[in-house]
Tab-separated table of C-alpha atoms and ligand atoms in Angstrom:
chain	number	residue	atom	x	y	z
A	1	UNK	CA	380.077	-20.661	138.331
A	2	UNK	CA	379.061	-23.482	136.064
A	3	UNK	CA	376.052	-23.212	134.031
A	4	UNK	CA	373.298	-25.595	134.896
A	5	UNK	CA	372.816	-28.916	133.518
A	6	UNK	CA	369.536	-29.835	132.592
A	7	UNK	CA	368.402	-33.297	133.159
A	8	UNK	CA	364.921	-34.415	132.380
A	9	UNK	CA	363.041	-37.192	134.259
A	10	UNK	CA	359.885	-39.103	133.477
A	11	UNK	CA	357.478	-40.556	136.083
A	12	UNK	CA	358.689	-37.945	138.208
A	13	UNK	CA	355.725	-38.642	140.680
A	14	UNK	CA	356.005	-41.889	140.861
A	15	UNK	CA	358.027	-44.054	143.506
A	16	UNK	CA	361.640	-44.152	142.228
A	17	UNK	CA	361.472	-40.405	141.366
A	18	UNK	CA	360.629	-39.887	144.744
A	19	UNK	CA	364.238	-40.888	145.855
A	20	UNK	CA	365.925	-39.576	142.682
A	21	UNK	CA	364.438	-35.949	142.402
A	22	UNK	CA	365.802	-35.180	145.860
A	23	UNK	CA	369.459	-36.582	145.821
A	24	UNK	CA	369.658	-35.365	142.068
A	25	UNK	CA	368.985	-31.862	143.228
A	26	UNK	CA	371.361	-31.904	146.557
A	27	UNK	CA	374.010	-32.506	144.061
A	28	UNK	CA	374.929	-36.478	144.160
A	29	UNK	CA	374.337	-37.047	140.542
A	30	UNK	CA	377.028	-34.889	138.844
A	31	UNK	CA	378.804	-33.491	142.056
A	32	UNK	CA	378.298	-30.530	143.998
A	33	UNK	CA	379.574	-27.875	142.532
A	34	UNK	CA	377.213	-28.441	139.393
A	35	UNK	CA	373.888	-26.600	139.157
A	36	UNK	CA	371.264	-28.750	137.342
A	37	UNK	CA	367.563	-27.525	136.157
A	38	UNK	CA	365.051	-30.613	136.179
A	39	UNK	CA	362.794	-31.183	133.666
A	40	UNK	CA	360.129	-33.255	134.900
A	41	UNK	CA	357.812	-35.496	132.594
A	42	UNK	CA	354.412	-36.908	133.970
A	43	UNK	CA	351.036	-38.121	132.340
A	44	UNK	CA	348.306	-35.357	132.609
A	45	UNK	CA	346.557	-37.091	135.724
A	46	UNK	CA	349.626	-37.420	137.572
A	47	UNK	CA	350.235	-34.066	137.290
A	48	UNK	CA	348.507	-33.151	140.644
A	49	UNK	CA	350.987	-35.241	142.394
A	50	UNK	CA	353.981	-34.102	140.824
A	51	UNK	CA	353.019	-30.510	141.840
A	52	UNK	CA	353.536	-31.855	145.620
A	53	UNK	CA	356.645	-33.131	144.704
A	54	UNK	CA	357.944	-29.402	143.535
A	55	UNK	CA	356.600	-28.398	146.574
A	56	UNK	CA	358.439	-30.221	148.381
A	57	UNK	CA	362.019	-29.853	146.151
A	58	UNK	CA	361.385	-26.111	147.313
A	59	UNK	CA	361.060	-27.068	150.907
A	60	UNK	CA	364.923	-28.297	150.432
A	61	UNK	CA	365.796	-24.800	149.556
A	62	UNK	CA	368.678	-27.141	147.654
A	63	UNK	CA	371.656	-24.781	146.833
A	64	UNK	CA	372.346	-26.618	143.178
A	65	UNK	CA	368.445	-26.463	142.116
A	66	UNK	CA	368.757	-23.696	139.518
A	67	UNK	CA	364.883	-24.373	137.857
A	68	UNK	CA	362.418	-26.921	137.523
A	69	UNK	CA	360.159	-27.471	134.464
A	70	UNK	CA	356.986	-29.291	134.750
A	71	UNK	CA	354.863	-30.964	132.253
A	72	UNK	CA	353.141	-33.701	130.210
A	73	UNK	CA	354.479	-32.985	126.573
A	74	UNK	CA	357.799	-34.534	126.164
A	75	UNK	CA	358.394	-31.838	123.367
A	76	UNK	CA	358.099	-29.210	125.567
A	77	UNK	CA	359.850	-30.680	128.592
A	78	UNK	CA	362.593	-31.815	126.727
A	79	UNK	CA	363.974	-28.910	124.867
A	80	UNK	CA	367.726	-28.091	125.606
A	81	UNK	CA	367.861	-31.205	127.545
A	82	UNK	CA	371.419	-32.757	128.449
A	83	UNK	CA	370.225	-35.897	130.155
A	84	UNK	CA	367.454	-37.901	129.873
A	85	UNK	CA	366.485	-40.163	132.574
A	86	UNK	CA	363.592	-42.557	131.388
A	87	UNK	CA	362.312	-44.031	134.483
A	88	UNK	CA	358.142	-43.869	133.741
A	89	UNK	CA	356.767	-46.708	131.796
A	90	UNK	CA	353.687	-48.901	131.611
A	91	UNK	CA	353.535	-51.894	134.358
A	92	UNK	CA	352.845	-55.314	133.560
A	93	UNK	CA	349.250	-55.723	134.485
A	94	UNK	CA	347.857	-58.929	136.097
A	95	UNK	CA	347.300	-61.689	133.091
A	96	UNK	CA	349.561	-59.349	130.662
A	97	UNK	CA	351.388	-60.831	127.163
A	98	UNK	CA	355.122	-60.047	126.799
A	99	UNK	CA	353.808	-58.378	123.589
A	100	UNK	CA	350.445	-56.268	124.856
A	101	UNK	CA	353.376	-55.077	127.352
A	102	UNK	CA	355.825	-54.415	124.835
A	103	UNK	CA	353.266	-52.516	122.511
A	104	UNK	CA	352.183	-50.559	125.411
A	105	UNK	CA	355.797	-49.238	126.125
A	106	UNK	CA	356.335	-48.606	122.711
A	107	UNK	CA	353.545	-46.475	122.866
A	108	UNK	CA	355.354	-44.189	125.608
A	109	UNK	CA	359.197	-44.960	124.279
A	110	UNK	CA	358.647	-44.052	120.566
A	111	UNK	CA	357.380	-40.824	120.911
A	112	UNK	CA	359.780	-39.949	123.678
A	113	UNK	CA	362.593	-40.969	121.543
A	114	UNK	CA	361.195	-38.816	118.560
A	115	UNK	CA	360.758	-35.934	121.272
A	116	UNK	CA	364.218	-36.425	122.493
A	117	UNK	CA	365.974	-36.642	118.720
A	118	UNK	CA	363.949	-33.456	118.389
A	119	UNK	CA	364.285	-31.180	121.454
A	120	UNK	CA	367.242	-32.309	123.001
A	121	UNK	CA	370.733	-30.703	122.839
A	122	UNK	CA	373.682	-32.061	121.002
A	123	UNK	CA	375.473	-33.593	123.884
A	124	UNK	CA	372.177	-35.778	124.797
A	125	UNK	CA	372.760	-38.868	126.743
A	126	UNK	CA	369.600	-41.361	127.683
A	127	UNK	CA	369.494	-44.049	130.263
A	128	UNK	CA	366.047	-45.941	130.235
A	129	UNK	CA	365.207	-47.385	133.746
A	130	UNK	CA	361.681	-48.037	133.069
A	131	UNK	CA	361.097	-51.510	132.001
A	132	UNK	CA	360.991	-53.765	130.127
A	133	UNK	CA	364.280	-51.748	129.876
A	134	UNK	CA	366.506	-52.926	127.453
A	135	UNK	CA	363.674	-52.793	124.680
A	136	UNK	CA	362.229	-49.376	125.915
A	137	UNK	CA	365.537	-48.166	124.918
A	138	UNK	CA	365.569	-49.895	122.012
A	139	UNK	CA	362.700	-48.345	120.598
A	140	UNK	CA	363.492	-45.107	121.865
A	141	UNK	CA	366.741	-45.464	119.976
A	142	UNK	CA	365.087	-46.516	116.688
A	143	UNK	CA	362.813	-43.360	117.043
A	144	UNK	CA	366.082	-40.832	117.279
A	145	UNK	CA	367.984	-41.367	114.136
A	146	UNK	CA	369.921	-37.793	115.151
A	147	UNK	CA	371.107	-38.819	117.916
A	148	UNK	CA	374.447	-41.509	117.837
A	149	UNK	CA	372.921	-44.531	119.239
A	150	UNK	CA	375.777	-44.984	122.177
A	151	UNK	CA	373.900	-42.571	123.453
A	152	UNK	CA	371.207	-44.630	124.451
A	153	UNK	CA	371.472	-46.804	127.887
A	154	UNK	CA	369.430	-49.103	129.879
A	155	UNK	CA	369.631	-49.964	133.478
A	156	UNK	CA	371.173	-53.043	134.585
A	157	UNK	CA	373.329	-51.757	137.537
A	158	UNK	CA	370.797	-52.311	140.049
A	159	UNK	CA	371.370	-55.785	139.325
A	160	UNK	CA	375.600	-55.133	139.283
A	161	UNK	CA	375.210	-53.498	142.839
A	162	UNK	CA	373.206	-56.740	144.154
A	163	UNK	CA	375.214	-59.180	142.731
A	164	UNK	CA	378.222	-57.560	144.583
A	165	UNK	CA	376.495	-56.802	148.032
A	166	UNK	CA	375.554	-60.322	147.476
A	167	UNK	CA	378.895	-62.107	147.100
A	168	UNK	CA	380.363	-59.813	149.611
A	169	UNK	CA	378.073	-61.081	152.058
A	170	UNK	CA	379.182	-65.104	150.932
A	171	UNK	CA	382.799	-64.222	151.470
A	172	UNK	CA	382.416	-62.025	154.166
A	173	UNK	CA	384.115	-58.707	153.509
A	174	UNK	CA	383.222	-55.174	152.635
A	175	UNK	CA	381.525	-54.215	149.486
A	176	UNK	CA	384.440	-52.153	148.743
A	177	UNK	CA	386.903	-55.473	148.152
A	178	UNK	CA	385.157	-56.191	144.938
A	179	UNK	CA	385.819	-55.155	141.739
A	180	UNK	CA	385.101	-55.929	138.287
A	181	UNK	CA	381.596	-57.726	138.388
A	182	UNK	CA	379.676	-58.104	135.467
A	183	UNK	CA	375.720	-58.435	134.599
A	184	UNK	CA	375.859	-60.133	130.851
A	185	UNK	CA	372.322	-59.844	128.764
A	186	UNK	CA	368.936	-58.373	129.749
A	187	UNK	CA	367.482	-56.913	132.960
A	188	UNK	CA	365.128	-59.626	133.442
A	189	UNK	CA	365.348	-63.311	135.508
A	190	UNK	CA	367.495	-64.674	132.218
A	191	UNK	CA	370.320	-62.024	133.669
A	192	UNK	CA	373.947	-63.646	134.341
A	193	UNK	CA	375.559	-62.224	136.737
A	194	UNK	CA	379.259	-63.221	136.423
A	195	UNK	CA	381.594	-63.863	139.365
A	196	UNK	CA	384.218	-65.471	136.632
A	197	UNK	CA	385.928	-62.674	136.081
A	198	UNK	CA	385.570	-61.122	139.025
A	199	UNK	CA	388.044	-59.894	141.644
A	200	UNK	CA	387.924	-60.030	145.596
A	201	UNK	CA	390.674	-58.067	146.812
A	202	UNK	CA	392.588	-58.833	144.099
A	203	UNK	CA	392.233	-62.665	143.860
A	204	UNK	CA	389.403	-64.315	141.413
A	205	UNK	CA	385.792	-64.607	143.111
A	206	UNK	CA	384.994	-67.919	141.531
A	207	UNK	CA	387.916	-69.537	142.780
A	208	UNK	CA	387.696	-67.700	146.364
A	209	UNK	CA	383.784	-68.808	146.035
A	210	UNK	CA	384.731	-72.601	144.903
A	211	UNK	CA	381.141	-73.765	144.820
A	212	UNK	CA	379.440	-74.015	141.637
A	213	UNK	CA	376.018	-74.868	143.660
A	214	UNK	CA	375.868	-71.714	145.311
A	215	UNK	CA	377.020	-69.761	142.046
A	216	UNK	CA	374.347	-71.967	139.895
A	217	UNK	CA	371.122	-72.195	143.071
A	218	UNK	CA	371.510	-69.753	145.103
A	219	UNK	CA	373.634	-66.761	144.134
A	220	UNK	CA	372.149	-66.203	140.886
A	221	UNK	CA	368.699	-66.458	140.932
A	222	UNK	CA	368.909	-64.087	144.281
A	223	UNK	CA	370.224	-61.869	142.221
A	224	UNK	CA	368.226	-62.234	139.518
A	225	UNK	CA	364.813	-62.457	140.743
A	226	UNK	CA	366.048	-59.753	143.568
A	227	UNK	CA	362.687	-57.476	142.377
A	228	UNK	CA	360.256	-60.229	143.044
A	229	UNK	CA	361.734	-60.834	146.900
A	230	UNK	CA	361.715	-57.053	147.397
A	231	UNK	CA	358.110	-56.845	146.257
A	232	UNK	CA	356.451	-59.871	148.351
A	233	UNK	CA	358.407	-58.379	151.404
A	234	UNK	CA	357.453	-54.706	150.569
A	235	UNK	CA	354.600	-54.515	148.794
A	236	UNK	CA	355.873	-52.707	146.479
A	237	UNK	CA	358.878	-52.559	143.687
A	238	UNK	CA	362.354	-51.414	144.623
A	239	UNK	CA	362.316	-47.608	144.446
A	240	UNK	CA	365.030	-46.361	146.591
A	241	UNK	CA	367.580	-48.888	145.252
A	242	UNK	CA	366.515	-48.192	141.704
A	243	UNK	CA	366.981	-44.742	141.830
A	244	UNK	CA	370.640	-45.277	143.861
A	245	UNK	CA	371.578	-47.219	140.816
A	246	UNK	CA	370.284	-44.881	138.081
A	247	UNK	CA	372.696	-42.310	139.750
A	248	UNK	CA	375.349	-44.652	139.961
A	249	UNK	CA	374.664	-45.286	136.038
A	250	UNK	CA	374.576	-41.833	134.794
A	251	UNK	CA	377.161	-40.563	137.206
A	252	UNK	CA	379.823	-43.109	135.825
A	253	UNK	CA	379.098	-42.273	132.172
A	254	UNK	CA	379.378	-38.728	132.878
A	255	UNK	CA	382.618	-38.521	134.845
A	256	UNK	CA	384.189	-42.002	135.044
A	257	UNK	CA	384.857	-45.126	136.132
A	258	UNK	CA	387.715	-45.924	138.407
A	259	UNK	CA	390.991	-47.212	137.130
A	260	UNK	CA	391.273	-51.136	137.573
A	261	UNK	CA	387.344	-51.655	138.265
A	262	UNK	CA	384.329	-51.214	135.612
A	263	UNK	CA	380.592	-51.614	135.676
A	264	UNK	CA	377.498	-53.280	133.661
A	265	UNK	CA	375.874	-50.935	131.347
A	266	UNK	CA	373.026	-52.290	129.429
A	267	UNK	CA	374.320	-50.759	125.707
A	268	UNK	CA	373.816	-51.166	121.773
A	269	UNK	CA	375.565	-54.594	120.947
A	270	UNK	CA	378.574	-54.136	119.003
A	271	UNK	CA	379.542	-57.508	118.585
A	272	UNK	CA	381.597	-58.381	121.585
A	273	UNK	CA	381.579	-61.562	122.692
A	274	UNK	CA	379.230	-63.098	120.171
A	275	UNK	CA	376.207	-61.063	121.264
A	276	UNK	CA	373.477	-60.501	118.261
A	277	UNK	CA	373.758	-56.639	117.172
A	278	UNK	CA	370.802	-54.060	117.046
A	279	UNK	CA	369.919	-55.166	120.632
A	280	UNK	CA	370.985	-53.221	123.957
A	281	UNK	CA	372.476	-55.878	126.070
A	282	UNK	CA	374.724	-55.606	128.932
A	283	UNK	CA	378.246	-55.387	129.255
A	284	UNK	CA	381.280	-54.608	131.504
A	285	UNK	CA	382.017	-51.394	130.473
A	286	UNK	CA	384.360	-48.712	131.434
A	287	UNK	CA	384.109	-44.970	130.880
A	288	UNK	CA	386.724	-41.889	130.308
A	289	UNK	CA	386.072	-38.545	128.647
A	290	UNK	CA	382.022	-39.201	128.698
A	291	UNK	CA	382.055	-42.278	126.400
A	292	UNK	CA	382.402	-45.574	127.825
A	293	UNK	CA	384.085	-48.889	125.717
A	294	UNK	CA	382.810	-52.596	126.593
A	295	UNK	CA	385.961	-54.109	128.345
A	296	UNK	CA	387.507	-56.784	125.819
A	297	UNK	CA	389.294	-59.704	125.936
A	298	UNK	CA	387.613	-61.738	129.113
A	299	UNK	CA	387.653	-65.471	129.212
A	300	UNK	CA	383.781	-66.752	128.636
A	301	UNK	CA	383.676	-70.404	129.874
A	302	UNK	CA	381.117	-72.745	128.717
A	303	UNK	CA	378.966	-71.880	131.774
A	304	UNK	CA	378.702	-68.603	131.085
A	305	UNK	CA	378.417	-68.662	127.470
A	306	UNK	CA	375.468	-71.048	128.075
A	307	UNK	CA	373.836	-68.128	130.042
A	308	UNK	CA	374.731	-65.114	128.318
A	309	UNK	CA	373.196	-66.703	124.982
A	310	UNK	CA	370.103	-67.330	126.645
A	311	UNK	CA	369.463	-63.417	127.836
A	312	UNK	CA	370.934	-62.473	124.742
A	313	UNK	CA	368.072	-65.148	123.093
A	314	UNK	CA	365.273	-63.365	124.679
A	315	UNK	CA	366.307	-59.798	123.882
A	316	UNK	CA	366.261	-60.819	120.394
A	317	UNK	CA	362.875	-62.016	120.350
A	318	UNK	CA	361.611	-58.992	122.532
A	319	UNK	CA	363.712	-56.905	119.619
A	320	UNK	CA	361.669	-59.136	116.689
A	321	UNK	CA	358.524	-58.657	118.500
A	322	UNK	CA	358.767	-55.055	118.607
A	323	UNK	CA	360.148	-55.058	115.055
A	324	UNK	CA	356.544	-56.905	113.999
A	325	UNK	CA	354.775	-54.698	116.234
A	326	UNK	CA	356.313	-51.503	114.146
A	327	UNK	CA	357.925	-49.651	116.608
A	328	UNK	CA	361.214	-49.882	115.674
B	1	NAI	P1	355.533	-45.973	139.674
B	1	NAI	O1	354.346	-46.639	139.081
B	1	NAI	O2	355.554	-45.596	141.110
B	1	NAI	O3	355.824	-44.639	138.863
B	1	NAI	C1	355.831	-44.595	137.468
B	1	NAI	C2	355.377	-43.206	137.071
B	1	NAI	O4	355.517	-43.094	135.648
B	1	NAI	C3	353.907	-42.923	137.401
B	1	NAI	O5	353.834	-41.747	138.184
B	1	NAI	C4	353.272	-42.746	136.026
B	1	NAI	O6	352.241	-41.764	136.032
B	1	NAI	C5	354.459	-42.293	135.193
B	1	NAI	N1	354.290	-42.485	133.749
B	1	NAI	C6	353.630	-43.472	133.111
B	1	NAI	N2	353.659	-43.260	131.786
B	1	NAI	C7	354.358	-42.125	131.595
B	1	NAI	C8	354.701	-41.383	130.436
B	1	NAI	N3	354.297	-41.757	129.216
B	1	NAI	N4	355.423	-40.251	130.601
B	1	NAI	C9	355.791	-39.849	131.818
B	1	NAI	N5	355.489	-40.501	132.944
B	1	NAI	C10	354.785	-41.625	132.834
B	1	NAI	O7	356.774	-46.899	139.285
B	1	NAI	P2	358.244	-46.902	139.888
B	1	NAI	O8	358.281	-47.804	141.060
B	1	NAI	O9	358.730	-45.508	140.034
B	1	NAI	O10	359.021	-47.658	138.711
B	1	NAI	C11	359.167	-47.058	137.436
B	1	NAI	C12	359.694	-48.078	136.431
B	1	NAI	O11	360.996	-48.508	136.787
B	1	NAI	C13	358.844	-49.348	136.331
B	1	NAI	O12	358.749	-49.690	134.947
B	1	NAI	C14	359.678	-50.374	137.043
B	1	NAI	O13	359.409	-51.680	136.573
B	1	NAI	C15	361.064	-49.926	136.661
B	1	NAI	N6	362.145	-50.447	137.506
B	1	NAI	C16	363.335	-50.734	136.878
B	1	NAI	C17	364.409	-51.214	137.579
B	1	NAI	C18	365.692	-51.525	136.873
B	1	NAI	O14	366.610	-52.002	137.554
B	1	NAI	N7	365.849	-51.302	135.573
B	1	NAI	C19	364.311	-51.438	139.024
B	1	NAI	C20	363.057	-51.063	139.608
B	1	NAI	C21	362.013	-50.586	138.851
């Protein structure tokens, strides 16, 4: 039998990790033959809640659960981990600056980083789903010069998954008949979700799609400001869907993407396609072997260059605020 794989989780009792501690454990993140140990990360008065939450993982009996470890020092939670999913992080409060929000997150991204670069074993792979995400990560990756900084992810495939249930819904057929969409830039309204080169059974979406008002009015600012519909209607963020998509995320970078499809991973700019480096931006990426590679060579019209330079505009400022603020 395999030996466990230990993945460590923060805001474990909060509403996403509600739907990701459970389908983690049964075995849907890394397959079900794989024992995994979670290693769950809470602030001290949450910690009350989260020992419901264990209750209640035991009440699955789950076969693959080999141990959980509870706590609110990320030192001691994260020692020996081989995954680290980031999903706790400090909401944007009612009358909030980009930068008080950005200084608070720091304050919870920069010592989990330093925890991380110190505790965590070699093979150490991050994917920050708390936001402001792409800068969480960020700083988390400035604060863990051990570790290579492709390991360090953000989560923009909750975005990729709505921008294909989306179009599949336009055209009419199943989910399954699309491949190869693409969320360019930051997980925020700026995103630019990217039907150019993408593929509905086979054929290009845009040209399938032929109307630029939908694409421009209607199809991406759904997508984009997707959270905001989901809370008036709710109440409440998207947790279930967030925590589908985290697994989606890590599950791809550990075993794979398909052949002749890829996915958007919000990673460290190297370049490609005239994005500004030292910022995590996303990309269509594929994965083999654990490491994935930003797809080259697509065609970037003048519509989409437009928008990709304006997400990739405000993660550089959120990058030089945090950069004044010290935390990187
Ligand atoms: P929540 O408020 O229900 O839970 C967050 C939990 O994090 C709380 O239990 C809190 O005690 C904990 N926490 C706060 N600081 C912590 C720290 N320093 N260490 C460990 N735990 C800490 O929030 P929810 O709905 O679970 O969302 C979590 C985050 O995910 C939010 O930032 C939200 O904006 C973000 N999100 C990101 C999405 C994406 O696509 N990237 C989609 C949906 C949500």
């Amino acid at each position: 039998t395999k030996s466990p794989v230990k993945v460590a989780i923060t805001g474990a009792a909060g509403q996403i990790c509600y739907s990701l501690l459970f389908r983690i454990a049964s075995g849907e993140l890394l397959g079900k033959d794989q024992p995994v140990a979670l290693h769950l990360l809470e602030i001290t008065p949450a910690l009350k809640a989260l020992e419901g939450v264990v209750m209640e993982l035991d009440d699955c009996a789950f076969p693959l659960l080999d141990n959980i470890v509870t706590g609110d020092d990320p030192n001691k939670v994260f020692d020996g981990v081989n995954m680290a999913l980031l999903v706790g992080a400090k909401p944007r409060g009612k009358g909030m600056e980009r930068g008080d929000l950005l200084k608070d997150n720091g304050g919870i991204f920069a010592p989990q980083g330093k925890a991380l670069n110190d505790h965590a074993a070699d093979d150490i792979r991050v994917l920050v789903t708390g936001n402001p995400a792409n800068t969480n990560a960020l700083i988390a990756m400035h604060n863990a010069p051990d570790i290579p900084n492709e390991r360090f992810n953000a989560l923009t495939r909750l975005d990729h998954n709505r921008a294909i249930s989306q179009l599949a819904a336009k055209l009419d057929v199943p989910v399954t008949d699309i491949k190869k969409m693409t969320i360019w830039g930051n997980h925020s309204a700026t995103q630019y979700p990217d039907i150019f080169n993408c593929e509905v059974g086979g054929k290009n979406a845009a040209e399938l799609v032929n109307d630029q008002a939908w694409l421009a009015d209607t199809f991406i600012p759904t997508v984009a400001k997707r959270g905001a519909a989901i809370i008036e209607a709710r109440g409440l963020s998207s947790a279930a869907s967030a925590a589908n998509a985290t697994i989606d995320h890590m599950r791809d970078w550990a075993l794979g993407t398909p052949d002749g499809d890829w996915v958007s991973m919000s990673v460290p700019s190297d370049g490609s396609y005239g994005v500004a480096e030292d910022i995590i931006s996303s990309f269509p990426c594929t994965v083999s072997n654990g490491e994935y590679s930003i797809v080259q060579g697509l065609e970037i019209n003048d519509f989409s260059r437009q928008k990709i330079d304006a997400s990739v505009a405000e993660l550089v400022e959120e990058r030089d605020t945090v950069a004044e603020l010290g935390l990187i």
